[in-house]
mmCIF file of C-alpha atoms in Angstrom:
data_model
loop_
_atom_site.group_PDB
_atom_site.id
_atom_site.type_symbol
_atom_site.label_atom_id
_atom_site.label_comp_id
_atom_site.label_asym_id
_atom_site.label_seq_id
_atom_site.Cartn_x
_atom_site.Cartn_y
_atom_site.Cartn_z
ATOM 1 C CA MET O 26 24.719 19.073 25.300
ATOM 2 C CA SER O 27 22.083 19.389 22.566
ATOM 3 C CA LEU O 28 19.533 16.647 22.003
ATOM 4 C CA PRO O 29 19.497 14.763 18.666
ATOM 5 C CA ARG O 30 17.198 16.413 16.135
ATOM 6 C CA GLN O 31 13.971 14.537 15.520
ATOM 7 C CA PRO O 32 13.343 13.666 11.860
ATOM 8 C CA HIS O 33 10.592 15.765 10.277
ATOM 9 C CA PHE O 34 8.784 12.676 8.944
ATOM 10 C CA ASP O 35 8.248 9.222 10.333
ATOM 11 C CA VAL O 36 7.066 7.883 6.968
ATOM 12 C CA LEU O 37 7.146 9.254 3.417
ATOM 13 C CA SER O 38 5.255 7.454 0.661
ATOM 14 C CA LEU O 39 6.223 7.805 -3.004
ATOM 15 C CA GLY O 40 3.283 7.050 -5.271
ATOM 16 C CA GLU O 41 0.317 8.067 -7.375
ATOM 17 C CA VAL O 42 -2.935 9.195 -5.724
ATOM 18 C CA LEU O 43 -6.162 8.622 -7.642
ATOM 19 C CA LEU O 44 -9.682 9.959 -7.216
ATOM 20 C CA ARG O 45 -11.836 6.898 -6.609
ATOM 21 C CA LEU O 46 -15.478 7.143 -7.677
ATOM 22 C CA ASP O 47 -17.472 4.527 -5.781
ATOM 23 C CA PRO O 48 -21.043 3.587 -6.843
ATOM 24 C CA GLY O 49 -21.721 2.043 -3.426
ATOM 25 C CA GLU O 50 -23.994 -0.980 -3.734
ATOM 26 C CA GLY O 51 -24.531 -0.335 -7.459
ATOM 27 C CA ARG O 52 -22.564 -0.857 -10.658
ATOM 28 C CA VAL O 53 -20.304 1.635 -12.366
ATOM 29 C CA ARG O 54 -22.078 1.026 -15.677
ATOM 30 C CA THR O 55 -25.509 2.016 -14.344
ATOM 31 C CA SER O 56 -24.852 4.387 -11.433
ATOM 32 C CA ARG O 57 -26.225 7.934 -11.331
ATOM 33 C CA GLN O 58 -24.144 8.945 -8.321
ATOM 34 C CA PHE O 59 -20.720 8.191 -6.867
ATOM 35 C CA THR O 60 -18.949 8.797 -3.574
ATOM 36 C CA ALA O 61 -15.495 10.314 -3.951
ATOM 37 C CA TRP O 62 -12.516 8.877 -2.081
ATOM 38 C CA GLU O 63 -8.788 9.307 -2.514
ATOM 39 C CA GLY O 64 -6.591 6.243 -2.837
ATOM 40 C CA GLY O 65 -3.372 4.771 -4.125
ATOM 41 C CA GLY O 66 -1.319 1.721 -3.207
ATOM 42 C CA GLU O 67 1.550 3.696 -1.712
ATOM 43 C CA TYR O 68 -0.476 6.649 -0.380
ATOM 44 C CA ASN O 69 -2.902 4.416 1.527
ATOM 45 C CA VAL O 70 -0.014 3.277 3.730
ATOM 46 C CA ALA O 71 0.882 6.848 4.706
ATOM 47 C CA ARG O 72 -2.750 7.642 5.378
ATOM 48 C CA GLY O 73 -3.320 4.599 7.586
ATOM 49 C CA ALA O 74 -0.044 5.118 9.436
ATOM 50 C CA ARG O 75 -1.092 8.703 10.198
ATOM 51 C CA ARG O 76 -4.780 8.351 10.909
ATOM 52 C CA CYS O 77 -4.785 5.130 12.920
ATOM 53 C CA PHE O 78 -1.274 4.911 14.353
ATOM 54 C CA GLY O 79 -0.394 8.591 14.783
ATOM 55 C CA LEU O 80 2.810 8.620 12.734
ATOM 56 C CA ARG O 81 3.929 11.815 10.992
ATOM 57 C CA THR O 82 3.550 11.033 7.307
ATOM 58 C CA GLY O 83 3.834 12.765 3.953
ATOM 59 C CA ILE O 84 3.188 11.957 0.291
ATOM 60 C CA LEU O 85 5.568 12.401 -2.641
ATOM 61 C CA THR O 86 3.348 12.693 -5.707
ATOM 62 C CA ALA O 87 2.184 15.102 -8.430
ATOM 63 C CA PHE O 88 -1.163 16.542 -9.494
ATOM 64 C CA ALA O 89 -2.381 18.579 -12.427
ATOM 65 C CA ASP O 90 -3.348 21.939 -10.955
ATOM 66 C CA ASN O 91 -7.098 21.958 -11.534
ATOM 67 C CA GLU O 92 -10.234 21.404 -9.471
ATOM 68 C CA ILE O 93 -9.799 17.616 -9.415
ATOM 69 C CA GLY O 94 -6.236 17.976 -8.166
ATOM 70 C CA ARG O 95 -7.345 20.401 -5.477
ATOM 71 C CA LEU O 96 -10.113 17.972 -4.434
ATOM 72 C CA LEU O 97 -7.506 15.235 -4.065
ATOM 73 C CA GLU O 98 -5.364 17.595 -1.988
ATOM 74 C CA ASP O 99 -8.315 18.368 0.277
ATOM 75 C CA LEU O 100 -9.117 14.674 0.755
ATOM 76 C CA ILE O 101 -5.483 13.952 1.638
ATOM 77 C CA LEU O 102 -5.439 16.813 4.151
ATOM 78 C CA GLN O 103 -8.557 15.393 5.805
ATOM 79 C CA GLY O 104 -6.512 12.256 6.474
ATOM 80 C CA GLY O 105 -3.731 14.239 8.116
ATOM 81 C CA VAL O 106 -1.045 13.419 5.545
ATOM 82 C CA ASP O 107 1.433 16.234 4.784
ATOM 83 C CA THR O 108 0.973 17.628 1.248
ATOM 84 C CA SER O 109 3.867 20.100 1.255
ATOM 85 C CA LEU O 110 5.920 17.874 -1.078
ATOM 86 C CA VAL O 111 3.226 17.502 -3.762
ATOM 87 C CA LYS O 112 4.380 18.695 -7.202
ATOM 88 C CA TRP O 113 1.775 20.865 -8.942
ATOM 89 C CA VAL O 114 1.847 20.778 -12.748
ATOM 90 C CA PRO O 115 0.116 23.460 -14.864
ATOM 91 C CA TYR O 116 -3.067 22.086 -16.453
ATOM 92 C CA ASP O 117 -3.516 22.496 -20.199
ATOM 93 C CA GLY O 118 -7.331 22.752 -20.018
ATOM 94 C CA MET O 119 -7.947 19.453 -21.845
ATOM 95 C CA GLY O 120 -5.760 16.809 -20.257
ATOM 96 C CA LYS O 121 -3.814 16.150 -23.464
ATOM 97 C CA ARG O 122 -0.470 16.592 -21.713
ATOM 98 C CA VAL O 123 -1.225 16.066 -18.038
ATOM 99 C CA ARG O 124 -4.222 14.863 -16.039
ATOM 100 C CA ASN O 125 -5.312 13.605 -12.642
ATOM 101 C CA PRO O 126 -6.107 9.890 -12.504
ATOM 102 C CA ILE O 127 -9.606 8.580 -11.825
ATOM 103 C CA ASN O 128 -10.431 5.110 -10.530
ATOM 104 C CA PHE O 129 -13.994 3.837 -10.951
ATOM 105 C CA THR O 130 -14.259 0.839 -8.596
ATOM 106 C CA GLU O 131 -17.291 -1.128 -7.476
ATOM 107 C CA ARG O 132 -17.174 -3.257 -4.338
ATOM 108 C CA GLY O 133 -18.724 -6.486 -5.570
ATOM 109 C CA PHE O 134 -21.050 -8.737 -3.598
ATOM 110 C CA GLY O 135 -21.470 -12.491 -3.345
ATOM 111 C CA VAL O 136 -20.719 -14.115 -6.691
ATOM 112 C CA ARG O 137 -20.030 -10.694 -8.295
ATOM 113 C CA GLY O 138 -16.415 -9.771 -7.683
ATOM 114 C CA ALA O 139 -15.081 -6.263 -7.115
ATOM 115 C CA LYS O 140 -14.281 -4.545 -10.400
ATOM 116 C CA GLY O 141 -12.110 -1.542 -11.214
ATOM 117 C CA SER O 142 -11.834 0.639 -14.288
ATOM 118 C CA VAL O 143 -8.839 2.969 -14.018
ATOM 119 C CA ASP O 144 -8.363 6.084 -16.155
ATOM 120 C CA ARG O 145 -4.763 7.081 -15.404
ATOM 121 C CA GLY O 146 -3.086 7.813 -18.749
ATOM 122 C CA HIS O 147 -0.867 10.953 -18.815
ATOM 123 C CA SER O 148 -1.279 11.405 -15.060
ATOM 124 C CA ALA O 149 0.973 13.980 -13.426
ATOM 125 C CA ALA O 150 2.436 11.322 -11.119
ATOM 126 C CA SER O 151 3.302 9.027 -14.036
ATOM 127 C CA GLN O 152 5.457 11.835 -15.461
ATOM 128 C CA LEU O 153 7.585 12.246 -12.332
ATOM 129 C CA LYS O 154 11.253 11.616 -13.096
ATOM 130 C CA PRO O 155 14.710 11.529 -11.492
ATOM 131 C CA GLY O 156 15.701 14.959 -10.230
ATOM 132 C CA ASP O 157 12.167 16.052 -9.355
ATOM 133 C CA TYR O 158 12.965 15.550 -5.668
ATOM 134 C CA ASP O 159 16.104 16.427 -3.744
ATOM 135 C CA PHE O 160 16.328 13.232 -1.719
ATOM 136 C CA ASP O 161 19.511 14.279 0.031
ATOM 137 C CA HIS O 162 17.569 17.258 1.415
ATOM 138 C CA LEU O 163 14.519 15.154 2.289
ATOM 139 C CA PHE O 164 16.427 12.362 3.995
ATOM 140 C CA GLY O 165 19.541 14.186 5.152
ATOM 141 C CA THR O 166 18.300 17.658 6.131
ATOM 142 C CA LEU O 167 14.579 17.352 6.891
ATOM 143 C CA GLY O 168 14.970 13.782 8.046
ATOM 144 C CA CYS O 169 12.754 10.736 7.569
ATOM 145 C CA ARG O 170 12.695 7.380 9.332
ATOM 146 C CA TRP O 171 10.934 5.299 6.672
ATOM 147 C CA LEU O 172 10.296 5.432 2.903
ATOM 148 C CA HIS O 173 7.465 3.381 1.454
ATOM 149 C CA THR O 174 6.881 2.833 -2.248
ATOM 150 C CA GLY O 175 5.900 -0.012 -4.517
ATOM 151 C CA GLY O 176 5.381 -1.713 -7.827
ATOM 152 C CA ILE O 177 2.325 0.297 -8.802
ATOM 153 C CA PHE O 178 4.197 3.592 -8.853
ATOM 154 C CA ALA O 179 7.364 2.030 -10.261
ATOM 155 C CA GLY O 180 5.276 0.425 -13.009
ATOM 156 C CA LEU O 181 3.554 3.593 -14.203
ATOM 157 C CA SER O 182 6.312 4.581 -16.650
ATOM 158 C CA GLU O 183 10.007 4.300 -17.384
ATOM 159 C CA SER O 184 10.609 7.605 -15.580
ATOM 160 C CA THR O 185 8.780 6.538 -12.391
ATOM 161 C CA ALA O 186 10.816 3.318 -12.380
ATOM 162 C CA GLU O 187 14.009 5.394 -12.545
ATOM 163 C CA LEU O 188 12.741 7.764 -9.836
ATOM 164 C CA THR O 189 11.887 4.830 -7.570
ATOM 165 C CA ILE O 190 15.423 3.479 -7.931
ATOM 166 C CA GLN O 191 16.851 6.949 -7.198
ATOM 167 C CA ALA O 192 14.665 7.335 -4.097
ATOM 168 C CA CYS O 193 15.538 3.906 -2.716
ATOM 169 C CA GLU O 194 19.256 4.412 -3.370
ATOM 170 C CA ALA O 195 19.170 7.755 -1.541
ATOM 171 C CA ALA O 196 17.178 6.334 1.368
ATOM 172 C CA LYS O 197 19.683 3.510 1.747
ATOM 173 C CA ARG O 198 22.539 6.024 1.682
ATOM 174 C CA HIS O 199 20.957 8.032 4.507
ATOM 175 C CA GLY O 200 20.038 5.053 6.667
ATOM 176 C CA VAL O 201 16.292 5.358 6.018
ATOM 177 C CA THR O 202 14.319 2.103 6.205
ATOM 178 C CA VAL O 203 12.802 1.252 2.799
ATOM 179 C CA SER O 204 9.639 -0.799 2.356
ATOM 180 C CA TYR O 205 8.443 -1.859 -1.082
ATOM 181 C CA ASP O 206 5.159 -3.539 -1.990
ATOM 182 C CA LEU O 207 5.566 -5.704 -5.111
ATOM 183 C CA ASN O 208 1.883 -5.075 -6.010
ATOM 184 C CA TYR O 209 1.873 -6.401 -9.591
ATOM 185 C CA ARG O 210 -0.854 -4.889 -11.795
ATOM 186 C CA PRO O 211 -1.210 -6.588 -15.219
ATOM 187 C CA SER O 212 -2.752 -3.434 -16.745
ATOM 188 C CA LEU O 213 0.469 -1.478 -16.119
ATOM 189 C CA TRP O 214 2.716 -4.057 -17.766
ATOM 190 C CA GLN O 215 0.624 -5.501 -20.613
ATOM 191 C CA GLU O 216 2.485 -3.444 -23.240
ATOM 192 C CA ARG O 217 5.855 -3.459 -21.435
ATOM 193 C CA GLY O 218 6.786 -7.096 -21.052
ATOM 194 C CA GLY O 219 4.230 -8.350 -18.539
ATOM 195 C CA PHE O 220 5.122 -10.114 -15.302
ATOM 196 C CA PRO O 221 8.766 -10.940 -16.252
ATOM 197 C CA ALA O 222 9.503 -7.261 -16.939
ATOM 198 C CA ALA O 223 7.925 -6.212 -13.638
ATOM 199 C CA GLN O 224 10.000 -8.766 -11.751
ATOM 200 C CA ALA O 225 13.169 -7.651 -13.544
ATOM 201 C CA LEU O 226 12.584 -4.130 -12.221
ATOM 202 C CA ASN O 227 11.824 -5.495 -8.749
ATOM 203 C CA ARG O 228 15.124 -7.383 -8.787
ATOM 204 C CA LYS O 229 16.967 -4.147 -9.613
ATOM 205 C CA LEU O 230 15.296 -2.543 -6.600
ATOM 206 C CA ALA O 231 15.654 -5.479 -4.202
ATOM 207 C CA PRO O 232 19.218 -4.627 -3.018
ATOM 208 C CA TYR O 233 17.928 -1.308 -1.619
ATOM 209 C CA ILE O 234 14.885 -2.740 0.189
ATOM 210 C CA ASP O 235 14.688 -3.566 3.896
ATOM 211 C CA VAL O 236 11.032 -4.598 4.091
ATOM 212 C CA MET O 237 9.428 -6.359 1.115
ATOM 213 C CA ILE O 238 5.681 -6.865 0.893
ATOM 214 C CA GLY O 239 5.021 -9.977 -1.147
ATOM 215 C CA VAL O 240 7.502 -12.612 -2.260
ATOM 216 C CA LEU O 241 9.640 -11.974 -5.339
ATOM 217 C CA CYS O 242 9.259 -15.030 -7.583
ATOM 218 C CA ASP O 243 9.245 -16.075 -11.229
ATOM 219 C CA GLU O 244 5.520 -16.815 -11.512
ATOM 220 C CA PRO O 245 2.472 -14.759 -10.512
ATOM 221 C CA PRO O 246 1.016 -15.920 -7.166
ATOM 222 C CA THR O 247 -1.933 -18.322 -7.209
ATOM 223 C CA ALA O 248 -4.591 -19.017 -4.605
ATOM 224 C CA GLY O 249 -4.274 -22.168 -2.528
ATOM 225 C CA ALA O 250 -6.885 -24.735 -1.567
ATOM 226 C CA VAL O 251 -7.881 -25.937 1.880
ATOM 227 C CA ALA O 252 -6.696 -29.468 2.657
ATOM 228 C CA PRO O 253 -9.499 -31.649 4.097
ATOM 229 C CA GLY O 254 -9.402 -31.676 7.875
ATOM 230 C CA GLU O 255 -6.638 -29.053 8.028
ATOM 231 C CA SER O 256 -6.755 -27.161 11.335
ATOM 232 C CA ASP O 257 -4.835 -24.176 9.943
ATOM 233 C CA ILE O 258 -6.769 -22.699 7.025
ATOM 234 C CA PHE O 259 -3.541 -21.276 5.578
ATOM 235 C CA ALA O 260 -1.291 -24.290 6.189
ATOM 236 C CA ALA O 261 -0.721 -24.850 2.464
ATOM 237 C CA GLU O 262 0.141 -21.206 1.797
ATOM 238 C CA ASP O 263 2.415 -21.103 4.834
ATOM 239 C CA ALA O 264 4.239 -24.267 3.761
ATOM 240 C CA ALA O 265 4.798 -22.861 0.248
ATOM 241 C CA LEU O 266 5.807 -19.351 1.312
ATOM 242 C CA ARG O 267 8.431 -20.166 3.943
ATOM 243 C CA PRO O 268 10.959 -21.863 1.636
ATOM 244 C CA ALA O 269 10.332 -19.196 -1.032
ATOM 245 C CA ILE O 270 11.087 -16.482 1.528
ATOM 246 C CA GLU O 271 14.214 -18.286 2.756
ATOM 247 C CA LYS O 272 15.438 -18.572 -0.831
ATOM 248 C CA LEU O 273 14.805 -14.873 -1.394
ATOM 249 C CA VAL O 274 16.677 -13.860 1.759
ATOM 250 C CA ALA O 275 19.638 -16.010 0.679
ATOM 251 C CA GLU O 276 19.681 -14.112 -2.631
ATOM 252 C CA PHE O 277 19.153 -10.670 -1.030
ATOM 253 C CA PRO O 278 20.510 -10.776 2.544
ATOM 254 C CA ASN O 279 19.684 -7.072 2.970
ATOM 255 C CA LEU O 280 15.997 -8.034 3.304
ATOM 256 C CA LYS O 281 15.299 -7.825 7.024
ATOM 257 C CA THR O 282 11.552 -8.332 6.744
ATOM 258 C CA ILE O 283 9.308 -10.032 4.184
ATOM 259 C CA ALA O 284 5.563 -10.022 4.772
ATOM 260 C CA ALA O 285 2.616 -11.381 2.837
ATOM 261 C CA THR O 286 -1.125 -11.282 3.363
ATOM 262 C CA LEU O 287 -2.965 -14.590 3.180
ATOM 263 C CA ARG O 288 -6.340 -14.525 1.475
ATOM 264 C CA ARG O 289 -8.738 -17.076 0.140
ATOM 265 C CA VAL O 290 -11.857 -15.843 -1.654
ATOM 266 C CA HIS O 291 -15.067 -17.770 -1.000
ATOM 267 C CA THR O 292 -17.233 -14.982 -2.407
ATOM 268 C CA ALA O 293 -16.712 -11.251 -2.891
ATOM 269 C CA SER O 294 -18.326 -10.805 0.530
ATOM 270 C CA ILE O 295 -16.660 -13.676 2.423
ATOM 271 C CA ASN O 296 -12.900 -14.265 2.489
ATOM 272 C CA ASP O 297 -10.404 -16.006 4.711
ATOM 273 C CA TRP O 298 -7.733 -13.525 5.839
ATOM 274 C CA GLY O 299 -4.435 -13.564 7.694
ATOM 275 C CA ALA O 300 -0.745 -12.725 7.331
ATOM 276 C CA LEU O 301 2.749 -14.213 7.491
ATOM 277 C CA CYS O 302 5.901 -12.256 8.320
ATOM 278 C CA TYR O 303 9.593 -13.161 8.205
ATOM 279 C CA HIS O 304 11.745 -10.863 10.341
ATOM 280 C CA GLU O 305 15.469 -11.236 10.986
ATOM 281 C CA GLY O 306 15.539 -15.022 10.802
ATOM 282 C CA GLN O 307 12.177 -15.806 12.438
ATOM 283 C CA PHE O 308 8.670 -16.382 11.085
ATOM 284 C CA TYR O 309 5.537 -14.881 12.624
ATOM 285 C CA ARG O 310 1.857 -15.444 11.863
ATOM 286 C CA SER O 311 -1.121 -13.272 12.666
ATOM 287 C CA ARG O 312 -4.319 -14.797 13.958
ATOM 288 C CA ASN O 313 -6.513 -16.201 11.191
ATOM 289 C CA TYR O 314 -9.781 -14.529 10.227
ATOM 290 C CA PRO O 315 -11.814 -17.388 8.694
ATOM 291 C CA ARG O 316 -14.858 -16.640 6.547
ATOM 292 C CA PHE O 317 -14.479 -12.937 7.196
ATOM 293 C CA ASP O 318 -17.382 -10.638 6.165
ATOM 294 C CA ILE O 319 -16.358 -7.853 3.768
ATOM 295 C CA LEU O 320 -17.981 -4.564 2.812
ATOM 296 C CA ASP O 321 -15.194 -3.184 0.570
ATOM 297 C CA ARG O 322 -11.957 -5.117 0.091
ATOM 298 C CA ILE O 323 -10.057 -2.407 -1.805
ATOM 299 C CA GLY O 324 -6.997 -1.183 0.105
ATOM 300 C CA ALA O 325 -6.904 -3.980 2.697
ATOM 301 C CA GLY O 326 -3.351 -4.938 1.754
ATOM 302 C CA ASP O 327 -2.208 -1.333 2.094
ATOM 303 C CA SER O 328 -3.827 -1.114 5.526
ATOM 304 C CA PHE O 329 -1.935 -4.292 6.433
ATOM 305 C CA VAL O 330 1.314 -2.563 5.453
ATOM 306 C CA ALA O 331 0.421 0.529 7.525
ATOM 307 C CA GLY O 332 -0.055 -1.637 10.606
ATOM 308 C CA LEU O 333 3.121 -3.588 9.913
ATOM 309 C CA VAL O 334 5.163 -0.382 9.526
ATOM 310 C CA ALA O 335 3.685 1.089 12.707
ATOM 311 C CA GLY O 336 4.362 -2.084 14.668
ATOM 312 C CA LEU O 337 7.986 -2.205 13.549
ATOM 313 C CA LEU O 338 8.617 1.536 13.986
ATOM 314 C CA GLN O 339 6.788 2.109 17.259
ATOM 315 C CA GLU O 340 7.077 -1.257 18.980
ATOM 316 C CA GLY O 341 10.099 -2.896 17.342
ATOM 317 C CA ASP O 342 8.145 -6.135 17.670
ATOM 318 C CA ALA O 343 7.535 -8.307 14.608
ATOM 319 C CA GLN O 344 4.738 -10.331 16.233
ATOM 320 C CA LYS O 345 2.849 -7.165 17.184
ATOM 321 C CA ALA O 346 3.567 -5.738 13.736
ATOM 322 C CA VAL O 347 2.021 -8.656 11.822
ATOM 323 C CA ASN O 348 -0.892 -8.734 14.281
ATOM 324 C CA TYR O 349 -1.498 -4.988 13.887
ATOM 325 C CA GLY O 350 -1.233 -5.266 10.118
ATOM 326 C CA ALA O 351 -3.714 -8.125 9.772
ATOM 327 C CA ALA O 352 -6.186 -6.526 12.198
ATOM 328 C CA HIS O 353 -5.925 -3.127 10.503
ATOM 329 C CA GLY O 354 -6.434 -4.715 7.076
ATOM 330 C CA ALA O 355 -9.437 -6.664 8.359
ATOM 331 C CA LEU O 356 -11.056 -3.555 9.812
ATOM 332 C CA ALA O 357 -10.399 -1.628 6.584
ATOM 333 C CA MET O 358 -12.552 -4.167 4.736
ATOM 334 C CA THR O 359 -15.526 -3.382 6.987
ATOM 335 C CA THR O 360 -15.823 0.232 5.781
ATOM 336 C CA PRO O 361 -16.099 1.829 2.312
ATOM 337 C CA GLY O 362 -13.222 3.510 0.519
ATOM 338 C CA ASP O 363 -9.569 2.622 -0.026
ATOM 339 C CA THR O 364 -8.364 3.682 3.426
ATOM 340 C CA SER O 365 -9.029 2.572 6.979
ATOM 341 C CA MET O 366 -11.477 4.259 9.352
ATOM 342 C CA ALA O 367 -10.249 2.156 12.286
ATOM 343 C CA THR O 368 -8.937 3.461 15.599
ATOM 344 C CA LEU O 369 -5.827 2.182 17.309
ATOM 345 C CA VAL O 370 -7.932 0.810 20.180
ATOM 346 C CA GLU O 371 -10.027 -1.186 17.692
ATOM 347 C CA VAL O 372 -6.912 -2.553 16.000
ATOM 348 C CA GLN O 373 -5.339 -3.560 19.303
ATOM 349 C CA LYS O 374 -8.526 -5.234 20.509
ATOM 350 C CA LEU O 375 -8.986 -7.224 17.307
ATOM 351 C CA ALA O 376 -5.307 -8.175 17.118
ATOM 352 C CA GLU O 377 -5.564 -9.595 20.631
ATOM 353 C CA GLY O 378 -8.572 -11.748 19.727
ATOM 354 C CA GLY O 379 -11.432 -9.363 20.430
ATOM 355 C CA ASP O 380 -14.910 -9.854 19.003
ATOM 356 C CA SER O 381 -17.479 -7.688 17.242
ATOM 357 C CA LYS O 382 -19.977 -7.321 20.081
ATOM 358 C CA VAL O 383 -21.631 -3.956 20.450
ATOM 359 C CA GLN O 384 -19.687 -1.406 22.494
ATOM 360 C CA ARG O 385 -21.768 0.952 24.639
#
């Protein structure tokens, strides 16, 4: 009797990968030098799931075939993410038809918030379209346990929206778990109908989603305020989110899991942090991280998703999953760049209530 064939991938992410140029402690507008990182809302999940949690991950994206594209490939390979499914597009020498996206992002400090300036027009990934990938081969022949994508990639263009729908439909057909991060970016939708248009697309996708990151609603989310004397710093957010999640599940009963990070910004360097997760009829909360010190907040939500995915895939335990996600996101904010540098041991220790004492 032959053993069942193991899927080639644990997780595939569908999304755009950008070259992030980071001025460190300085400002983009005055810096003479930048550190290069790779990053992207969907890619960061695959990278964290591979590097910290040991899952076999790959990225579905496209690059213009020039030196910047090859740098991005090299950075992705350093993170252990499979690049065999990257689409390489001939470069025209000027970037008039196709380019690689660049993200200038400064970290912020104190009263100066983090600030990004993204140059992503005509990117190779934004020109991906239905038919560019044979999803029946990827999911049915090669095999994959989990597909992750999100509103950033879906919002890049009409063709990426159509490709996202095609990918999620195919994943559902092959029994692949689909996670989708709503991740609304005003800059992507300002000329295409704004928040209502983004949510209309998300509602088209919702029937194919198993795990939703964020809560689909009619208004953009707003930050809450701490009630005087409240013992739970996120009591107000929790009280508002639970009925919204229950309403969403009633509308889309296919949603097995809905998770949301909880954040309150005191300054760019000090935030409150935590997470809430609904899973198959029950709610779970991570530990709270009050007045948490931050070095670089970019990518924390994606690191949360990586931990959540790993917890659900490897442990099948929603409480561990939300704990892993919140701890992984917290640790990601203590290092520069879009992606986590944390180890699994560090995540487990922090999730269980560990401290930041020196380890010798």
